[in-house]
C-alpha positions as a Python dict, from the first residue, in 0.01 Angstrom:
ca = {
    (1, 'M'): (0, 0, 0),
    (2, 'Y'): (-66, -185, 326),
    (3, 'R'): (-241, -519, 361),
    (4, 'E'): (-572, -516, 545),
    (5, 'E'): (-432, -726, 830),
    (6, 'D'): (-167, -457, 888),
    (7, 'Y'): (-411, -167, 924),
    (8, 'L'): (-380, 42, 1241),
    (9, 'M'): (-665, 224, 1414),
    (10, 'L'): (-754, 556, 1254),
    (11, 'S'): (-834, 703, 1596),
    (12, 'G'): (-469, 645, 1683),
    (13, 'I'): (-378, 947, 1469),
    (14, 'Q'): (-526, 1172, 1737),
    (15, 'H'): (-342, 987, 2016),
    (16, 'F'): (-16, 994, 1819),
    (17, 'A'): (-41, 1366, 1744),
    (18, 'Y'): (-108, 1444, 2110),
    (19, 'C'): (158, 1216, 2256),
    (20, 'R'): (353, 937, 2085),
    (21, 'R'): (406, 757, 2416),
    (22, 'Q'): (32, 765, 2487),
    (23, 'W'): (-33, 611, 2144),
    (24, 'A'): (223, 335, 2202),
    (25, 'L'): (88, 251, 2549),
    (26, 'I'): (-265, 216, 2408),
    (27, 'H'): (-201, 57, 2069),
    (28, 'I'): (122, -138, 2115),
    (29, 'E'): (115, -232, 2485),
    (30, 'Q'): (-268, -253, 2496),
    (31, 'Q'): (-288, -50, 2817),
    (32, 'W'): (-585, 165, 2906),
    (33, 'A'): (-726, 350, 3203),
    (34, 'E'): (-1047, 546, 3243),
    (35, 'N'): (-1098, 886, 3398),
    (36, 'E'): (-1387, 1132, 3403),
    (37, 'R'): (-1292, 1276, 3064),
    (38, 'T'): (-1275, 940, 2884),
    (39, 'V'): (-1608, 819, 3026),
    (40, 'D'): (-1783, 1146, 2938),
    (41, 'G'): (-1636, 1126, 2589),
    (42, 'Q'): (-1769, 774, 2536),
    (43, 'I'): (-2118, 881, 2642),
    (44, 'F'): (-2100, 1185, 2415),
    (45, 'H'): (-2006, 967, 2115),
    (46, 'S'): (-2272, 700, 2176),
    (47, 'T'): (-2538, 878, 1967),
    (48, 'A'): (-2302, 971, 1686),
    (49, 'H'): (-2186, 608, 1648),
    (50, 'N'): (-2539, 469, 1612),
    (51, 'N'): (-2500, 316, 1265),
    (52, 'D'): (-2871, 233, 1252),
    (53, 'K'): (-2942, 601, 1192),
    (54, 'I'): (-2940, 715, 828),
    (55, 'E'): (-3131, 1034, 764),
    (56, 'K'): (-3224, 1206, 439),
    (57, 'R'): (-3319, 1571, 453),
    (58, 'G'): (-3379, 1702, 103),
    (59, 'N'): (-3038, 1735, -61),
    (60, 'L'): (-2859, 1616, 253),
    (61, 'L'): (-2790, 1254, 353),
    (62, 'I'): (-2657, 1190, 705),
    (63, 'T'): (-2483, 863, 799),
    (64, 'R'): (-2353, 767, 1144),
    (65, 'G'): (-2084, 518, 1243),
    (66, 'L'): (-1956, 474, 886),
    (67, 'T'): (-1657, 239, 863),
    (68, 'V'): (-1370, 376, 654),
    (69, 'R'): (-1023, 256, 555),
    (70, 'S'): (-717, 345, 349),
    (71, 'A'): (-468, 100, 204),
    (72, 'T'): (-234, 391, 131),
    (73, 'L'): (-222, 508, 492),
    (74, 'G'): (-272, 161, 640),
    (75, 'I'): (-551, 268, 875),
    (76, 'S'): (-917, 192, 934),
    (77, 'G'): (-1183, 319, 1170),
    (78, 'I'): (-1528, 465, 1220),
    (79, 'C'): (-1646, 817, 1142),
    (80, 'D'): (-1885, 977, 1388),
    (81, 'V'): (-2092, 1141, 1116),
    (82, 'V'): (-2050, 1168, 739),
    (83, 'E'): (-2285, 1406, 563),
    (84, 'F'): (-2336, 1370, 189),
    (85, 'Y'): (-2434, 1684, 0),
    (86, 'Q'): (-2595, 1652, -343),
    (87, 'S'): (-2370, 1809, -605),
    (88, 'E'): (-2280, 1778, -973),
    (89, 'D'): (-1918, 1730, -864),
    (90, 'G'): (-2004, 1438, -635),
    (91, 'V'): (-2007, 1059, -665),
    (92, 'S'): (-2290, 809, -698),
    (93, 'L'): (-2424, 624, -393),
    (94, 'F'): (-2601, 290, -391),
    (95, 'N'): (-2981, 325, -354),
    (96, 'Y'): (-2973, 705, -387),
    (97, 'E'): (-3026, 909, -701),
    (98, 'G'): (-2793, 1188, -801),
    (99, 'L'): (-2432, 1265, -710),
    (100, 'W'): (-2306, 1330, -358),
    (101, 'I'): (-2000, 1484, -190),
    (102, 'P'): (-1889, 1336, 148),
    (103, 'Y'): (-1837, 1575, 439),
    (104, 'P'): (-1694, 1420, 761),
    (105, 'V'): (-1797, 1557, 1101),
    (106, 'E'): (-1608, 1447, 1413),
    (107, 'Y'): (-1768, 1492, 1756),
    (108, 'K'): (-1556, 1609, 2050),
    (109, 'K'): (-1695, 1654, 2399),
    (110, 'G'): (-1481, 1948, 2509),
    (111, 'K'): (-1374, 2266, 2333),
    (112, 'P'): (-1129, 2353, 2052),
    (113, 'K'): (-772, 2274, 2154),
    (114, 'E'): (-441, 2453, 2118),
    (115, 'H'): (-287, 2158, 1929),
    (116, 'D'): (-404, 2012, 1596),
    (117, 'A'): (-465, 1649, 1699),
    (118, 'D'): (-840, 1673, 1630),
    (119, 'E'): (-783, 1831, 1288),
    (120, 'L'): (-539, 1554, 1194),
    (121, 'Q'): (-786, 1282, 1291),
    (122, 'L'): (-1060, 1447, 1084),
    (123, 'C'): (-826, 1488, 787),
    (124, 'A'): (-734, 1118, 810),
    (125, 'Q'): (-1105, 1033, 790),
    (126, 'A'): (-1139, 1250, 479),
    (127, 'M'): (-838, 1086, 314),
    (128, 'C'): (-993, 744, 377),
    (129, 'L'): (-1325, 859, 229),
    (130, 'E'): (-1147, 1004, -75),
    (131, 'E'): (-975, 673, -139),
    (132, 'M'): (-1297, 473, -95),
    (133, 'F'): (-1522, 697, -304),
    (134, 'I'): (-1255, 823, -549),
    (135, 'C'): (-1334, 1187, -492),
    (136, 'N'): (-1192, 1508, -348),
    (137, 'I'): (-1305, 1637, -7),
    (138, 'P'): (-1190, 1996, 53),
    (139, 'E'): (-1310, 2032, 414),
    (140, 'G'): (-1495, 1884, 711),
    (141, 'S'): (-1603, 1997, 1059),
    (142, 'L'): (-1526, 1934, 1425),
    (143, 'Y'): (-1830, 1960, 1651),
    (144, 'Y'): (-1744, 2054, 2009),
    (145, 'G'): (-1997, 1970, 2279),
    (146, 'E'): (-1889, 2241, 2521),
    (147, 'N'): (-1988, 2530, 2295),
    (148, 'R'): (-2215, 2324, 2068),
    (149, 'R'): (-2062, 2472, 1759),
    (150, 'R'): (-1888, 2344, 1450),
    (151, 'K'): (-1537, 2439, 1354),
    (152, 'K'): (-1467, 2411, 983),
    (153, 'V'): (-1139, 2242, 895),
    (154, 'P'): (-990, 2289, 545),
    (155, 'F'): (-788, 1987, 440),
    (156, 'T'): (-475, 2168, 329),
    (157, 'K'): (-173, 2014, 161),
    (158, 'E'): (26, 2062, 483),
    (159, 'L'): (-237, 1884, 696),
    (160, 'R'): (-255, 1593, 451),
    (161, 'E'): (124, 1558, 444),
    (162, 'Q'): (132, 1553, 823),
    (163, 'V'): (-128, 1273, 833),
    (164, 'S'): (74, 1069, 582),
    (165, 'K'): (395, 1124, 779),
    (166, 'M'): (234, 1026, 1108),
    (167, 'S'): (73, 712, 969),
    (168, 'K'): (415, 604, 839),
    (169, 'E'): (578, 671, 1179),
    (170, 'M'): (300, 477, 1354),
    (171, 'H'): (364, 172, 1136),
    (172, 'E'): (738, 195, 1195),
    (173, 'L'): (693, 202, 1574),
    (174, 'W'): (432, -76, 1552),
    (175, 'E'): (670, -303, 1359),
    (176, 'K'): (949, -239, 1612),
    (177, 'G'): (713, -272, 1908),
    (178, 'Y'): (881, 37, 2047),
    (179, 'T'): (727, 266, 2312),
    (180, 'P'): (885, 615, 2316),
    (181, 'K'): (1014, 754, 2643),
    (182, 'S'): (792, 986, 2845),
    (183, 'K'): (818, 1362, 2813),
    (184, 'L'): (658, 1559, 3094),
    (185, 'K'): (434, 1835, 2957),
    (186, 'K'): (133, 2044, 3045),
    (187, 'G'): (-127, 1791, 2926),
    (188, 'C'): (9, 1499, 3132),
    (189, 'N'): (-212, 1571, 3436),
    (190, 'A'): (-529, 1536, 3225),
    (191, 'C'): (-418, 1206, 3066),
    (192, 'S'): (-593, 893, 3194),
    (193, 'L'): (-267, 699, 3152),
    (194, 'K'): (-51, 922, 3373),
    (195, 'D'): (-28, 655, 3648),
    (196, 'I'): (85, 400, 3390),
    (197, 'C'): (310, 633, 3192),
    (198, 'L'): (468, 794, 3504),
    (199, 'P'): (604, 1097, 3314),
    (200, 'K'): (750, 1253, 3630),
    (201, 'L'): (1007, 973, 3647),
    (202, 'I'): (1184, 1128, 3349),
    (203, 'K'): (1318, 1388, 3594),
    (204, 'T'): (1454, 1122, 3828),
    (205, 'P'): (1837, 1113, 3813),
    (206, 'C'): (1997, 807, 3657),
    (207, 'V'): (2121, 565, 3924),
    (208, 'I'): (2459, 518, 3754),
    (209, 'N'): (2514, 894, 3728),
    (210, 'Y'): (2411, 937, 4091),
    (211, 'I'): (2665, 677, 4207),
    (212, 'D'): (2940, 827, 3988),
    (213, 'N'): (2875, 1175, 4123),
    (214, 'S'): (2873, 1044, 4482),
    (215, 'L'): (3209, 871, 4432),
    (216, 'K'): (3357, 1190, 4286),
    (217, 'D'): (3248, 1381, 4594),
    (218, 'I'): (3423, 1125, 4816),
    (219, 'E'): (3745, 1155, 4614),
}
């Protein structure tokens, strides 16, 4: 169990899953840079994070910008949208009659990705909600702005274990203050931190090895 002052940002799960170096640059070294994708994403999320909006539509309650946390994972953050469905298997909510089951919905500007970083972030939100409300949340949804459709995400045992493992690794790197070395990959060109990270330098020959090889050639 982590102390509240040791909590890391829940959104970091997505950064960490995508690229550990990117996560460390943002969360440990406090470095950030904007590009077209990050600005568009912030605009896209502005409505979802309006925590003044709480809607009730029959047996559905919609909350926006709900703050969540987990002492087990040592993370805290804000959910874009959490829908509560009335159900006999749910939990009680202050000021609302009946029992309700939480259902997290994370908004993403683009389209479904080849990696599972978005799914891991959503699962982390669900695990926080489960700990706060003492309930079981079997699934949630990712809403992608490009196709304006939801993608259902079942919170499997494997996905939950991966979230737990990543949160532990994040805390270990945070305590060490360690930033992993860069690894050049396909997604580097789209990263707003590429000019800070400089992933192409990983291909640059080591100076010591260069000098040793040059001396061998002379011999």
